[in-house]
Every structure is written in structure tokens, then in C-alpha cells.
Backbone as JSON Lines, residues from 0, in Angstrom:
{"i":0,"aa":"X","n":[35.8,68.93,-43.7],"ca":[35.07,67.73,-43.28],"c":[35.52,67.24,-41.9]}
{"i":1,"aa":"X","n":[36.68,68.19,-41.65],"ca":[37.42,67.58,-39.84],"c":[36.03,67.95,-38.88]}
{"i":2,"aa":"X","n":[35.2,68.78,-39.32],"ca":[34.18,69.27,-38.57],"c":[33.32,68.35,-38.07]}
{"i":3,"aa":"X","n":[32.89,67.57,-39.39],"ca":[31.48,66.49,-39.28],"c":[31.98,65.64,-39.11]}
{"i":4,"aa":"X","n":[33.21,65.35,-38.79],"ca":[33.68,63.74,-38.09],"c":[33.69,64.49,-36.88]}
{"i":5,"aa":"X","n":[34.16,65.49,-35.94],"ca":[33.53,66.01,-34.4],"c":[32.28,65.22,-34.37]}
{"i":6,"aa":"X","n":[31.71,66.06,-35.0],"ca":[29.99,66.24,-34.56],"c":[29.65,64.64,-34.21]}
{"i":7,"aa":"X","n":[30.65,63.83,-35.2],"ca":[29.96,62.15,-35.15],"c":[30.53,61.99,-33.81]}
{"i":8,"aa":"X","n":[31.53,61.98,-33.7],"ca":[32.42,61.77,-31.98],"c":[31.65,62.03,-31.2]}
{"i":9,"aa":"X","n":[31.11,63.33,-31.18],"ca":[30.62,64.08,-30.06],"c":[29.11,62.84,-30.1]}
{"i":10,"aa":"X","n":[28.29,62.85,-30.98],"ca":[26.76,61.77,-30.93],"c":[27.31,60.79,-30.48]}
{"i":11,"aa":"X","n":[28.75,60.13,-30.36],"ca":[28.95,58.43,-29.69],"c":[29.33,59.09,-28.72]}
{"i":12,"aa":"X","n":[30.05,59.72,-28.09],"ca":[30.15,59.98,-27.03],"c":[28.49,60.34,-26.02]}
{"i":13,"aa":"X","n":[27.87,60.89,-26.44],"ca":[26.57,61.16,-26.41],"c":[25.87,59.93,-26.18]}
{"i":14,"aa":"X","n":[25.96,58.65,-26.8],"ca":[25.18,57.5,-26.92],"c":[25.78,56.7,-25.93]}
{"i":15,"aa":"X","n":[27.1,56.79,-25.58],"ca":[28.23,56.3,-24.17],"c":[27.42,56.81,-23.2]}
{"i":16,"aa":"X","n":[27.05,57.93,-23.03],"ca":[26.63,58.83,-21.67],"c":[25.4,58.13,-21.43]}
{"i":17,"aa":"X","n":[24.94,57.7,-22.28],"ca":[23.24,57.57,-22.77],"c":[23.14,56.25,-22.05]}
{"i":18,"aa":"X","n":[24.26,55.39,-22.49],"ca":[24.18,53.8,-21.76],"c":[24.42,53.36,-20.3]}
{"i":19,"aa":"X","n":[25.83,54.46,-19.98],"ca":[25.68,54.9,-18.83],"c":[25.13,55.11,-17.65]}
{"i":20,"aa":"X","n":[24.27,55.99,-18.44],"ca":[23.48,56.57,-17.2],"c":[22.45,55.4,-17.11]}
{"i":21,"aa":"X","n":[21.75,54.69,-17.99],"ca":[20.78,53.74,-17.87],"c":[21.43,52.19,-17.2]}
{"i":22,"aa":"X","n":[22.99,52.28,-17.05],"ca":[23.43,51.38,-16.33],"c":[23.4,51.67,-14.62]}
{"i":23,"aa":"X","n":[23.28,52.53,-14.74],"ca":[23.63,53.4,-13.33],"c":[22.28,53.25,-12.83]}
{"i":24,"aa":"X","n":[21.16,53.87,-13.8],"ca":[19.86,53.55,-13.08],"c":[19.04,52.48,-12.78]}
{"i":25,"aa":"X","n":[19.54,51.46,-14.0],"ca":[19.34,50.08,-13.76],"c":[20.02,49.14,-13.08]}
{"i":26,"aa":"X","n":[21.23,49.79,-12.41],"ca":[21.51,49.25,-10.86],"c":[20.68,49.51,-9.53]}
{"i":27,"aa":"X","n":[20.62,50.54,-9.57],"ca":[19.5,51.07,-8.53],"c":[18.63,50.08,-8.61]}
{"i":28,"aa":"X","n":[17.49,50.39,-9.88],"ca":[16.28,49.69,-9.74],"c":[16.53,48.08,-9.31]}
{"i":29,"aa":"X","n":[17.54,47.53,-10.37],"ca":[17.64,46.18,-9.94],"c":[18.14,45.87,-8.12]}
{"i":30,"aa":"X","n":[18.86,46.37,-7.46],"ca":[19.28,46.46,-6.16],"c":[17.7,46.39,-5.5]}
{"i":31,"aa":"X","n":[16.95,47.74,-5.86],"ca":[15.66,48.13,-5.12],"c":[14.79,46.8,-5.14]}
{"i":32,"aa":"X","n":[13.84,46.36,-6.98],"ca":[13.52,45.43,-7.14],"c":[13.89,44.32,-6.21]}
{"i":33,"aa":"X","n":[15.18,44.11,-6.82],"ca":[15.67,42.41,-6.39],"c":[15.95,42.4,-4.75]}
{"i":34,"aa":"X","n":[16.1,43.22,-4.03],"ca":[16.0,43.19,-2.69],"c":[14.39,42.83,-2.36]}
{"i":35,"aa":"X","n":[13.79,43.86,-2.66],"ca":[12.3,43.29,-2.24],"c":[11.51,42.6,-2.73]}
{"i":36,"aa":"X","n":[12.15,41.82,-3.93],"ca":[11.73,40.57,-4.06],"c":[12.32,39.88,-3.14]}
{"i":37,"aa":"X","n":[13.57,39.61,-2.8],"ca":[14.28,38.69,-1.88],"c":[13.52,38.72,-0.66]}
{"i":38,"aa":"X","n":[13.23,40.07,-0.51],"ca":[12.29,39.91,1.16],"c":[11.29,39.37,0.89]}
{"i":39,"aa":"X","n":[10.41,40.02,-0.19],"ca":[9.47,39.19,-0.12],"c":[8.88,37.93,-0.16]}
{"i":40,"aa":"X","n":[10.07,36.82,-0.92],"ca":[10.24,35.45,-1.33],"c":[10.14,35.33,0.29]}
{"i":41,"aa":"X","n":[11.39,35.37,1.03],"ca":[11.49,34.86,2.31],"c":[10.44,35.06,3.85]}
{"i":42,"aa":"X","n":[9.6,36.32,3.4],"ca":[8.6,36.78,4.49],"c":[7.39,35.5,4.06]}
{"i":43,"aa":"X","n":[7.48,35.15,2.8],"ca":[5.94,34.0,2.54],"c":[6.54,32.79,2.81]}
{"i":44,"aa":"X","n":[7.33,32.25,2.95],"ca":[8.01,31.09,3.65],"c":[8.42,31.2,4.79]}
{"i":45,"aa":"X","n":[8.69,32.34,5.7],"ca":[8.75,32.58,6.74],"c":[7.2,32.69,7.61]}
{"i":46,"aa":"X","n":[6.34,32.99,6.93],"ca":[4.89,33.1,7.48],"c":[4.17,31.85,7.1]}
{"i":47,"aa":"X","n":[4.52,30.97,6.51],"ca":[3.76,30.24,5.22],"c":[4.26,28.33,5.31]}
{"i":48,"aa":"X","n":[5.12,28.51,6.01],"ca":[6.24,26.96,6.02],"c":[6.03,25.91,4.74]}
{"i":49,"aa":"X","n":[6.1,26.79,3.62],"ca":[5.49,25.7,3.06],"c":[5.94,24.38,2.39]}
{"i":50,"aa":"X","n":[5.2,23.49,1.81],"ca":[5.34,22.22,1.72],"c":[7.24,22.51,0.54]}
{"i":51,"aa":"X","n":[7.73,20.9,0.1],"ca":[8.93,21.39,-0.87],"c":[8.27,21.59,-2.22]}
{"i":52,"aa":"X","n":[7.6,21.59,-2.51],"ca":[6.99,21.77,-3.93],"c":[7.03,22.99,-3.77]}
{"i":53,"aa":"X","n":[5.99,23.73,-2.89],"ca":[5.9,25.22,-2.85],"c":[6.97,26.48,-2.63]}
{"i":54,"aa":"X","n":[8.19,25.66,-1.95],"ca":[9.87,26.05,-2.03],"c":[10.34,25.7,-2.8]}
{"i":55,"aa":"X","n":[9.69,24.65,-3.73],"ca":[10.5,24.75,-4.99],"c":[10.09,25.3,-6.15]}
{"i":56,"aa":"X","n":[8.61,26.24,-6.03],"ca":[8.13,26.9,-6.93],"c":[8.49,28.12,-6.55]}
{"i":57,"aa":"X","n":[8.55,28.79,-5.24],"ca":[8.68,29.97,-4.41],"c":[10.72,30.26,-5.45]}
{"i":58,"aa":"X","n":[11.36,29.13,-4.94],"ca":[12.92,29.59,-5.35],"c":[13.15,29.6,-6.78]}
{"i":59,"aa":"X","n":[12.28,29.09,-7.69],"ca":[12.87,28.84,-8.75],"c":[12.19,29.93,-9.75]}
{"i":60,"aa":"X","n":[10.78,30.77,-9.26],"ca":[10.21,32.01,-9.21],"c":[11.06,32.99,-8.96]}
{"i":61,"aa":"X","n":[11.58,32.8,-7.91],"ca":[12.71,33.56,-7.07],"c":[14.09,34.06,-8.44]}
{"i":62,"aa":"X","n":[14.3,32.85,-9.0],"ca":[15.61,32.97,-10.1],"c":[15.1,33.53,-11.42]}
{"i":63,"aa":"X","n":[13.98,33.34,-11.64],"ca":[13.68,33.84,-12.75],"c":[13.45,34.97,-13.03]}
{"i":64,"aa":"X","n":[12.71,35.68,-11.84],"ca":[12.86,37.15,-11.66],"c":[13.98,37.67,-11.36]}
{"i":65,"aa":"X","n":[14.83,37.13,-10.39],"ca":[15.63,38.58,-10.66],"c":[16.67,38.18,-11.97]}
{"i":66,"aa":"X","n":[17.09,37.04,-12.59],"ca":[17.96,36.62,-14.06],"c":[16.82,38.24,-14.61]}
{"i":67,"aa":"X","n":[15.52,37.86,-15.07],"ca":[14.78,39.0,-15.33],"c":[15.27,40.69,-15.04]}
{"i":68,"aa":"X","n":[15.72,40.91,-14.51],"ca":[15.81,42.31,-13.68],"c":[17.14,42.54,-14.12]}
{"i":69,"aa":"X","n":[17.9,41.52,-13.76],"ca":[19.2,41.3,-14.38],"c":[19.34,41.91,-15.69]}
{"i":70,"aa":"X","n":[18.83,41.37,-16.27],"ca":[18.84,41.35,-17.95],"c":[18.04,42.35,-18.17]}
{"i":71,"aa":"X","n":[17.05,42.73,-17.98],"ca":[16.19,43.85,-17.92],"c":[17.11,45.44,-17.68]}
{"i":72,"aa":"X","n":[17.61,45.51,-16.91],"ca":[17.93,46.75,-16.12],"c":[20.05,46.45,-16.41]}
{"i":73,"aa":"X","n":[20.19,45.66,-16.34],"ca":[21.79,45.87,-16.68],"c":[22.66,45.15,-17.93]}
{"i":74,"aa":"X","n":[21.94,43.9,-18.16],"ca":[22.85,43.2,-19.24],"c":[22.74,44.0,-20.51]}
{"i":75,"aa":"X","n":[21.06,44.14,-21.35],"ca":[20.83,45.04,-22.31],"c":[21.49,46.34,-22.23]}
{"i":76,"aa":"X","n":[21.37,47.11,-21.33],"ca":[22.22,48.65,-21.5],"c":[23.96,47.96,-21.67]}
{"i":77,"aa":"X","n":[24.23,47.02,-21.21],"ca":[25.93,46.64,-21.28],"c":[26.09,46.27,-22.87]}
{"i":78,"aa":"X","n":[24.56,45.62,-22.94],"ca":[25.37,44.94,-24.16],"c":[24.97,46.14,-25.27]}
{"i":79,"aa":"X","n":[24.44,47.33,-24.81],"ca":[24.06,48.3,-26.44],"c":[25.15,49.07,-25.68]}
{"i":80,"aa":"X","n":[25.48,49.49,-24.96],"ca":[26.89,50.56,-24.74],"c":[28.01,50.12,-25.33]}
{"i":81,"aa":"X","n":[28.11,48.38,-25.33],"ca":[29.25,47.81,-25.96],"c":[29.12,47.34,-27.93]}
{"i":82,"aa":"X","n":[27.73,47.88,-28.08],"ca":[27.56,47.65,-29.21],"c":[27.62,46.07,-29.63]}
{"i":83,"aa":"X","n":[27.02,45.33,-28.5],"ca":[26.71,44.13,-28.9],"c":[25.5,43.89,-28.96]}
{"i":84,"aa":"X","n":[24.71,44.73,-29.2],"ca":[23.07,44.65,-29.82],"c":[22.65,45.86,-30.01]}
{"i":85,"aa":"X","n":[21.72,46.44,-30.97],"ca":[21.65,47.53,-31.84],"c":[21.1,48.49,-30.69]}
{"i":86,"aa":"X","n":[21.17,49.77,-30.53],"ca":[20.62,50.14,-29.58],"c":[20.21,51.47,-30.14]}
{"i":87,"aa":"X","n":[20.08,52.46,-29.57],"ca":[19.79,53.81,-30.47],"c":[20.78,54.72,-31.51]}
{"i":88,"aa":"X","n":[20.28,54.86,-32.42],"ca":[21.35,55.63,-33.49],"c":[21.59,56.69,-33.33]}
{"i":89,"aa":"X","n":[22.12,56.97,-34.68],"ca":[22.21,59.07,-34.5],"c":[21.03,59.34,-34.91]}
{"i":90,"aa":"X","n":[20.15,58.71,-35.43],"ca":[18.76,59.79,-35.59],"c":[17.94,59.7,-34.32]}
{"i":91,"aa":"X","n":[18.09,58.74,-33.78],"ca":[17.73,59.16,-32.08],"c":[17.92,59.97,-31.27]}
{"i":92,"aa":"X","n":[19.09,59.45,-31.08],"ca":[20.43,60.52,-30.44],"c":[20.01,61.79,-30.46]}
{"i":93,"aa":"X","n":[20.29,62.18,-31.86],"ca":[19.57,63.69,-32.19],"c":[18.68,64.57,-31.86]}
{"i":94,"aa":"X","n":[17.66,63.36,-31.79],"ca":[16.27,63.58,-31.48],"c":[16.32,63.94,-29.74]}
{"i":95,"aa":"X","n":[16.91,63.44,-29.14],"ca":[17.46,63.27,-27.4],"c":[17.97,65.39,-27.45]}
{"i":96,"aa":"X","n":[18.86,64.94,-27.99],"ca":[20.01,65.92,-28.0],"c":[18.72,67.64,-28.27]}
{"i":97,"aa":"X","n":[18.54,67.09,-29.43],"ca":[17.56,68.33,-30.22],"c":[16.27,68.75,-29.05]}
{"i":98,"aa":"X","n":[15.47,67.7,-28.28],"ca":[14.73,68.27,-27.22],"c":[15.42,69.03,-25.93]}
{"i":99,"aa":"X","n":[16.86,68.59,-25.58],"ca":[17.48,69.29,-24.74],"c":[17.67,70.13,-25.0]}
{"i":100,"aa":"X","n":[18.4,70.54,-25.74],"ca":[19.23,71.57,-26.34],"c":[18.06,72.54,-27.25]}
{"i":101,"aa":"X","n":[17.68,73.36,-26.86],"ca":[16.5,74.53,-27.7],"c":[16.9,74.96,-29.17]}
{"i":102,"aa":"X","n":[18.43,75.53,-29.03],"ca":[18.75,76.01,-29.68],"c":[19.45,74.43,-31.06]}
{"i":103,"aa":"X","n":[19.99,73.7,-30.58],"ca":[19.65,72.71,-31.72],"c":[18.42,72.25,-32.52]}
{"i":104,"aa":"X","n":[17.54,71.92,-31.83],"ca":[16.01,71.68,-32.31],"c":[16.39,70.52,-33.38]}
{"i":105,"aa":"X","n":[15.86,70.7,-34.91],"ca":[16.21,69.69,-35.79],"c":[17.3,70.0,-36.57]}
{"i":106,"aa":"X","n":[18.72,71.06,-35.85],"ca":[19.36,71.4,-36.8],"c":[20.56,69.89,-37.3]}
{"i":107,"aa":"X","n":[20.04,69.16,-35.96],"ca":[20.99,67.96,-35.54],"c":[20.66,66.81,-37.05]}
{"i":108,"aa":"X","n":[19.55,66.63,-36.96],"ca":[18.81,65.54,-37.37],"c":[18.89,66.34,-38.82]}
{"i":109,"aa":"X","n":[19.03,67.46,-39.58],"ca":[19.28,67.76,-40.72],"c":[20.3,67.72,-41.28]}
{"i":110,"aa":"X","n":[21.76,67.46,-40.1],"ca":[22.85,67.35,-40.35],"c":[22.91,66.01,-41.17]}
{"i":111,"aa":"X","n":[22.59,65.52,-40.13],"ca":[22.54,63.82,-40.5],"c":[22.08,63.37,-41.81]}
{"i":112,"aa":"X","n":[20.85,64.1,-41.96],"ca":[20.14,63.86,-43.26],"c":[20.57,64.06,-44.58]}
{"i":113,"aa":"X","n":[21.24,65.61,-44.34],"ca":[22.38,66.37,-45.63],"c":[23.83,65.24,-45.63]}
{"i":114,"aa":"X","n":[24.38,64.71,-44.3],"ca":[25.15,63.77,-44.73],"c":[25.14,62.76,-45.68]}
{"i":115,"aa":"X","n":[23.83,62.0,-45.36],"ca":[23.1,60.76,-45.75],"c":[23.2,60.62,-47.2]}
{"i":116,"aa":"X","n":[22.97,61.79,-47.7],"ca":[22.44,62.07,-48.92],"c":[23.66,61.72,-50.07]}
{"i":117,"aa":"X","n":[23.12,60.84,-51.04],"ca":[23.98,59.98,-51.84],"c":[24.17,60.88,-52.91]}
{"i":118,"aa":"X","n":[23.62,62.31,-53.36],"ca":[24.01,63.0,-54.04],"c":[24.85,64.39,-53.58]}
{"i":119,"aa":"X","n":[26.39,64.35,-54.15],"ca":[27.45,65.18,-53.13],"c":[27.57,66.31,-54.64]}
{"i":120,"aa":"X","n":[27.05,67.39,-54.03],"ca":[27.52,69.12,-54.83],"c":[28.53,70.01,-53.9]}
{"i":121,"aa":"X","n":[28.5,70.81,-54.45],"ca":[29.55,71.38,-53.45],"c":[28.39,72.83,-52.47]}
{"i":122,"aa":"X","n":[28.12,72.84,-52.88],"ca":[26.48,73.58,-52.31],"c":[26.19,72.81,-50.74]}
{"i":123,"aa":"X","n":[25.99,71.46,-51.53],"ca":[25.72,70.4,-49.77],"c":[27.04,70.63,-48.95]}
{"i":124,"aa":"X","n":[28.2,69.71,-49.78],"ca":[29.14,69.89,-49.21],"c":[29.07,71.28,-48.22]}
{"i":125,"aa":"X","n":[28.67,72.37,-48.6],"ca":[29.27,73.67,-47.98],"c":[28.15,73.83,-46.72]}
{"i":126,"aa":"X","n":[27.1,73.23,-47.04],"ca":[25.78,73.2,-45.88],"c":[25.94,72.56,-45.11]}
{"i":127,"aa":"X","n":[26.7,70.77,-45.5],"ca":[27.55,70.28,-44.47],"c":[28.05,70.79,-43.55]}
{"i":128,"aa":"X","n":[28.88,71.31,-43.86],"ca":[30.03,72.18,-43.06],"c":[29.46,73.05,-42.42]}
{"i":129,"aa":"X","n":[28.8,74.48,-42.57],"ca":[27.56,75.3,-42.12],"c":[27.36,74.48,-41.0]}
{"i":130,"aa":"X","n":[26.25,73.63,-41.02],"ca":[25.59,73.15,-39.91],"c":[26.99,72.47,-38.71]}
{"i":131,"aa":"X","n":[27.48,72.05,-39.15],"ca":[28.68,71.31,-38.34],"c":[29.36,72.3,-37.55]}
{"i":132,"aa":"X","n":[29.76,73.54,-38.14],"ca":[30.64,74.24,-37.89],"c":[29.7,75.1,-36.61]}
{"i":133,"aa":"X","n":[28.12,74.82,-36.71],"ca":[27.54,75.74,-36.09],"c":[27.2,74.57,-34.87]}
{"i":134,"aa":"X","n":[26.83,73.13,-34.85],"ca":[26.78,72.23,-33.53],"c":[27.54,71.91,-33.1]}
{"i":135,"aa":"X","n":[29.25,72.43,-33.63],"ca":[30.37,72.39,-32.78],"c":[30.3,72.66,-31.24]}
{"i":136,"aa":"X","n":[30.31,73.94,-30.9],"ca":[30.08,73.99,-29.34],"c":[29.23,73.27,-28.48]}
{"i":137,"aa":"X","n":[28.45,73.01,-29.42],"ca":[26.96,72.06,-27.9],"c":[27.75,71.2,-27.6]}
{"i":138,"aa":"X","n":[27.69,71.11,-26.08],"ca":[28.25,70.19,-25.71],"c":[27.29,69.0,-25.85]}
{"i":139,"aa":"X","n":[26.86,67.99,-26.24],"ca":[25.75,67.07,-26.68],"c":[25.55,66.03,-25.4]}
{"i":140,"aa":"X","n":[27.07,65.95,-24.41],"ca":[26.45,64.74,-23.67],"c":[25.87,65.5,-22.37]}
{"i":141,"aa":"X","n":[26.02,66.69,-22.31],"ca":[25.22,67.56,-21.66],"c":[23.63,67.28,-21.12]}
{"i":142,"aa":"X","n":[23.1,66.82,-22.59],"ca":[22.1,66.53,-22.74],"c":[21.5,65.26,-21.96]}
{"i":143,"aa":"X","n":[21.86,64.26,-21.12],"ca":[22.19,63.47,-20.37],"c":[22.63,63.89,-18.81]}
{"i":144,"aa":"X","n":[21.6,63.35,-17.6],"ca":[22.14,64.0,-16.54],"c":[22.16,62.9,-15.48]}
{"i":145,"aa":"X","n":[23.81,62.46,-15.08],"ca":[23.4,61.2,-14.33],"c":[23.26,61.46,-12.79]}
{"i":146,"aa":"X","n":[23.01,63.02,-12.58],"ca":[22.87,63.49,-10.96],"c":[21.36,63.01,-11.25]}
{"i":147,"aa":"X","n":[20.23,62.91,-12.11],"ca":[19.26,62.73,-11.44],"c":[18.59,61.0,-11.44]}
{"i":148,"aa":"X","n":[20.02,59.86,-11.61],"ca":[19.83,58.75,-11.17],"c":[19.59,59.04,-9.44]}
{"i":149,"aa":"X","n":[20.0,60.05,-8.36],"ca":[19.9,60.27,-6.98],"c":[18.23,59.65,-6.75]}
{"i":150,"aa":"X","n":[17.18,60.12,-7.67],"ca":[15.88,59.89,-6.75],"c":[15.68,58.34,-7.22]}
{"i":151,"aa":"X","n":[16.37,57.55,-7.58],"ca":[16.18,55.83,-7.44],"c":[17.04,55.49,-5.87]}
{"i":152,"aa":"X","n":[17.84,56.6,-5.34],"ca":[18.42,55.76,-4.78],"c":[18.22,55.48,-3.48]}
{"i":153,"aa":"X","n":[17.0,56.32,-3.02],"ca":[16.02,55.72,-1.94],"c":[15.22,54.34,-2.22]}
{"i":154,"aa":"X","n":[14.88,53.99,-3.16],"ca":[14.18,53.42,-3.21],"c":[15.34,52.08,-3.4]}
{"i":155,"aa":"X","n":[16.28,51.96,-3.19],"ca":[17.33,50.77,-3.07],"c":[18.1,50.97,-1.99]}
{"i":156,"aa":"X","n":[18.06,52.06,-1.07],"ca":[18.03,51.98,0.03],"c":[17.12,51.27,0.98]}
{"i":157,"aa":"X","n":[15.82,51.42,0.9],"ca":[14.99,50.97,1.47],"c":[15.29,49.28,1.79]}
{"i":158,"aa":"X","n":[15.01,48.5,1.06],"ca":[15.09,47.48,0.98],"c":[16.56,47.28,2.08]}
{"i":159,"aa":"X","n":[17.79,47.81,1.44],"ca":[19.09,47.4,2.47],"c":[18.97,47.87,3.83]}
{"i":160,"aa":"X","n":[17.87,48.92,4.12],"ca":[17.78,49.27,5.71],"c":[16.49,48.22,6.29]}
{"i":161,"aa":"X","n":[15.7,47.78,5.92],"ca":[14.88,47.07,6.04],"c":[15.98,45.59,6.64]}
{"i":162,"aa":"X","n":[16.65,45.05,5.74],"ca":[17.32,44.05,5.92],"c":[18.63,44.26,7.18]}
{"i":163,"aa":"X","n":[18.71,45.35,7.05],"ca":[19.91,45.65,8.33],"c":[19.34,45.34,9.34]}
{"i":164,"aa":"X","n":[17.7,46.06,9.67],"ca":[17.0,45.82,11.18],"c":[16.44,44.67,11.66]}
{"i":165,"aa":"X","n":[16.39,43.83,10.09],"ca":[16.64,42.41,10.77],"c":[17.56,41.89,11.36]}
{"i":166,"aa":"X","n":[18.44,42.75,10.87],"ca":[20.02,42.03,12.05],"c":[20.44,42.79,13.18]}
{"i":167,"aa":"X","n":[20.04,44.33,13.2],"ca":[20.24,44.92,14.36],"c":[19.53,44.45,15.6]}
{"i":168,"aa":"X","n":[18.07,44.68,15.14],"ca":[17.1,43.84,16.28],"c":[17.17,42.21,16.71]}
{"i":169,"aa":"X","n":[18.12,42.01,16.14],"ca":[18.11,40.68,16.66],"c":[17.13,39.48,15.94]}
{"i":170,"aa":"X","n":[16.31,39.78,14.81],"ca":[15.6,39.11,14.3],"c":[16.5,38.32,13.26]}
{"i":171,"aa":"X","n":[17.46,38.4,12.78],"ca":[18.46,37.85,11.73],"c":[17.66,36.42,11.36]}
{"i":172,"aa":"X","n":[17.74,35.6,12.28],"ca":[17.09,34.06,12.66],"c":[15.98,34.27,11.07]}
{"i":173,"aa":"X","n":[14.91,34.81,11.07],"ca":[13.5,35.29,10.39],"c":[14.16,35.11,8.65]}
{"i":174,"aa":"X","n":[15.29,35.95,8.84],"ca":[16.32,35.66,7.11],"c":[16.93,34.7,7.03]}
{"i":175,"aa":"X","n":[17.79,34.35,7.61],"ca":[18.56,32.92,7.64],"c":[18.04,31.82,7.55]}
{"i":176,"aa":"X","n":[16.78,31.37,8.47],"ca":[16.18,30.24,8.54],"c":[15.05,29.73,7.13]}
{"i":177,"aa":"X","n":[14.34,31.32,7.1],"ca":[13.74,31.15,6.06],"c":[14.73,31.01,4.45]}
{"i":178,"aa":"X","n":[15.62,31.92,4.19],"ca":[16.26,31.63,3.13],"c":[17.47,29.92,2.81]}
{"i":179,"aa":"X","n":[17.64,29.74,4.16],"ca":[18.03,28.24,4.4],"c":[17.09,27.19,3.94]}
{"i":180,"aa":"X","n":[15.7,27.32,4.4],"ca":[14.71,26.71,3.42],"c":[14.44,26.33,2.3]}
{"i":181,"aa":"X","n":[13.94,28.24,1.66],"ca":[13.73,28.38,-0.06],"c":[15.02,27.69,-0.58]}
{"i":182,"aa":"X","n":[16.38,27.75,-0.7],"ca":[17.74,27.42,-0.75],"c":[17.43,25.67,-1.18]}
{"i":183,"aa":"X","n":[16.94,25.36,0.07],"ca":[17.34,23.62,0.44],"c":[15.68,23.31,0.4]}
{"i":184,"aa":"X","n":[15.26,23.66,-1.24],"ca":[13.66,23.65,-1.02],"c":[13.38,22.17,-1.46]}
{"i":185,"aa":"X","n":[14.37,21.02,-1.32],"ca":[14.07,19.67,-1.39],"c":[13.76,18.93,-0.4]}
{"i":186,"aa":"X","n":[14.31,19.53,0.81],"ca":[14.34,19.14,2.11],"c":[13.21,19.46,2.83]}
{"i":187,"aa":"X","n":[12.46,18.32,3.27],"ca":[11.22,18.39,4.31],"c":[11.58,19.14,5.92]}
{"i":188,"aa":"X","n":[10.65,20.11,6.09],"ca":[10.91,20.73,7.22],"c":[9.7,20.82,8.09]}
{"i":189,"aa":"X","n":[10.11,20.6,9.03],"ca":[8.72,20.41,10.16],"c":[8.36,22.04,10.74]}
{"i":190,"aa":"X","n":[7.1,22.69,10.73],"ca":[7.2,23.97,11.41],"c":[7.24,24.03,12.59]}
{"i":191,"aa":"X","n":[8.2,24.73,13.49],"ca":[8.25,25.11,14.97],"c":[6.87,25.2,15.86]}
{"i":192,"aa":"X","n":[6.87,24.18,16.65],"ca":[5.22,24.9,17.18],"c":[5.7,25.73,18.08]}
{"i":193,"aa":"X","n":[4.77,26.56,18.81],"ca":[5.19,27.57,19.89],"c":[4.54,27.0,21.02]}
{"i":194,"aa":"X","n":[5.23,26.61,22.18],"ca":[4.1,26.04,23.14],"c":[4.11,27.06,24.24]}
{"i":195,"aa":"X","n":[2.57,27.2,24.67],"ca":[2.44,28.64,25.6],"c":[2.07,27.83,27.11]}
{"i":196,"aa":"X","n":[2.86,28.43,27.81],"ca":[2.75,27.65,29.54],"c":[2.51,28.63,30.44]}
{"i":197,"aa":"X","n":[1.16,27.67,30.84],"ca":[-0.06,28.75,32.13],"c":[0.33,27.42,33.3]}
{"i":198,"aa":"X","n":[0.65,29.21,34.32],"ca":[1.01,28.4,35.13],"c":[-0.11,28.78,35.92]}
């Protein structure tokens, strides 16, 4: 039976990798997201001057989405990796594992099932073991690949090079002033006129 306590190790270890990687990708996205929301909050008040009601619907829009994204993309995967809310089992798992892996298929998910089973012969017992002794080698978290979190990570790039060339070019003023606004969206602000002189 030292066998089928592996096999269980190996599925949490498996379900670790699993949370992992969805923490990893739900940094990305949230970075990507919540950046271009941030630009985008500040480009419509930057184009837009608008009244404090509308900075105070614009910022408080602003918090709710990304708390959203937040919780969306990183708190949930923290809190099922830490097993503080139910997240996928071993008959999932399995199911993960069993499409990767060819040569597992449903031998995973039969393991589980012959475990389950509230009637113990020594027949099961020995099929137990059989199957265990035979999903020993898969490596299971295999099945999990966090090299291909890489293609999110343009897309959370973007947003941070976008925001750099506001400060390289000298436009910085365009972020600051406007997010000084949304920020202090109680405060009445007069818009800049531009005055044009013909000489």
C-alpha cells in the first residue's frame, strides 16, 4: 500500500503545479488587464476633464475592477493552492493528467475508483497495487507546463512599454496630472485652455 500513498503525493503535488502555474498566469493577465485599464481610466480624464462626479464614478470603477482582476486571476488560485477553498480533486486531476499522458488514459481515474470502493477483497487489494505499481513512473506534474505562461507575457509587457514612453518622451505630465485628478476626484478642476497667438 506504500505504492498508492505515492500515487496520492504525486496527484497533490500535481494539483500544487496546477495552482501554480494559474498563479503565474494570472499575474500576467492581471499586470496586462490592470495596466490597461489604468491607461485607459486616465486617457478619458485626460481627454475628457471631467466634472467630480464623473472622477468619482471613473475612480471608484477604477477600484472595482481591478479588486476584480485581483481576485479573479490571483487571490482564488492562492486561496485553492492553499486549500482555503475547494478547488479541483483527484478525479479532476486525473482527468488533466489522463489527457496528457496517452499512456495513462483512465488508468488514473480507475485507480481512484478501485480505492474508493467501500468493499476491500484481496483481489482489489491486489488491483490496487497493479495499477499503482504501474502509474508509479509518470511523472504527473509533467502534465502541467509553466514555460507556456511566456505567450501572456507580451501582452503585460505592452501596457509597461506604453507607460515608459510616456516618460521617455517627455509626456509623463498626460499620467501624473490626469491620475492626480481621478485620485483627488473631489476636487474641482478647471481645464487648461490653450491660447493660440497670430502674430
Amino acid at each position: 500500500m506504500e505504492t498508492k500513498s505515492i500515487i496520492y503525493s504525486k496527484l497533490e503535488a500535481f494539483i500544487k503545479k496546477y495552482y501554480t502555474n494559474e498563479i503565474i498566469k494570472g499575474t500576467l493577465l492581471f499586470v496586462a488587464l490592470g495596466l490597461l485599464y489604468f491607461l485607459f481610466t486616465l486617457l478619458v480624464e485626460h481627454f475628457l476633464w471631467l466634472s467630480t462626479s464623473g472622477r468619482t464614478i471613473l475612480f471608484w470603477l477604477f477600484i472595482v475592477v481591478e479588486v476584480f482582476l485581483l481576485v479573479k486571476f490571483i487571490i482564488l488560485p492562492l486561496f485553492k493552492l492553499f486549500k482555503l477553498q475547494k478547488g479541483i480533486d483527484y478525479t479532476e486531476a486525473s482527468k488533466i493528467i489522463g489527457n496528457h499522458f496517452s499512456d495513462v488514459g483512465d488508468k488514473l481515474l480507475n485507480f481512484l475508483q478501485l480505492s474508493d470502493a467501500a468493499q476491500r477483497s484481496e483481489l482489489l487489494l491486489a488491483s490496487i497495487d497493479q495499477k499503482a505499481n504501474a502509474l508509479q513512473p509518470i511523472p504527473f506534474s509533467n502534465a502541467v507546463d509553466l514555460s507556456k505562461n511566456r505567450k501572456y507575457l507580451p501582452y503585460a509587457l505592452i501596457p509597461i512599454i506604453v507607460l515608459l514612453l510616456f516618460f521617455i518622451t517627455g509626456n509623463s505630465s498626460v499620467i501624473e496630472n490626469s491620475l492626480s485628478r481621478v485620485v483627488h476626484y473631489e476636487t474641482a478642476y478647471t481645464p487648461l485652455l490653450h491660447f493660440i497667438l497670430i502674430f
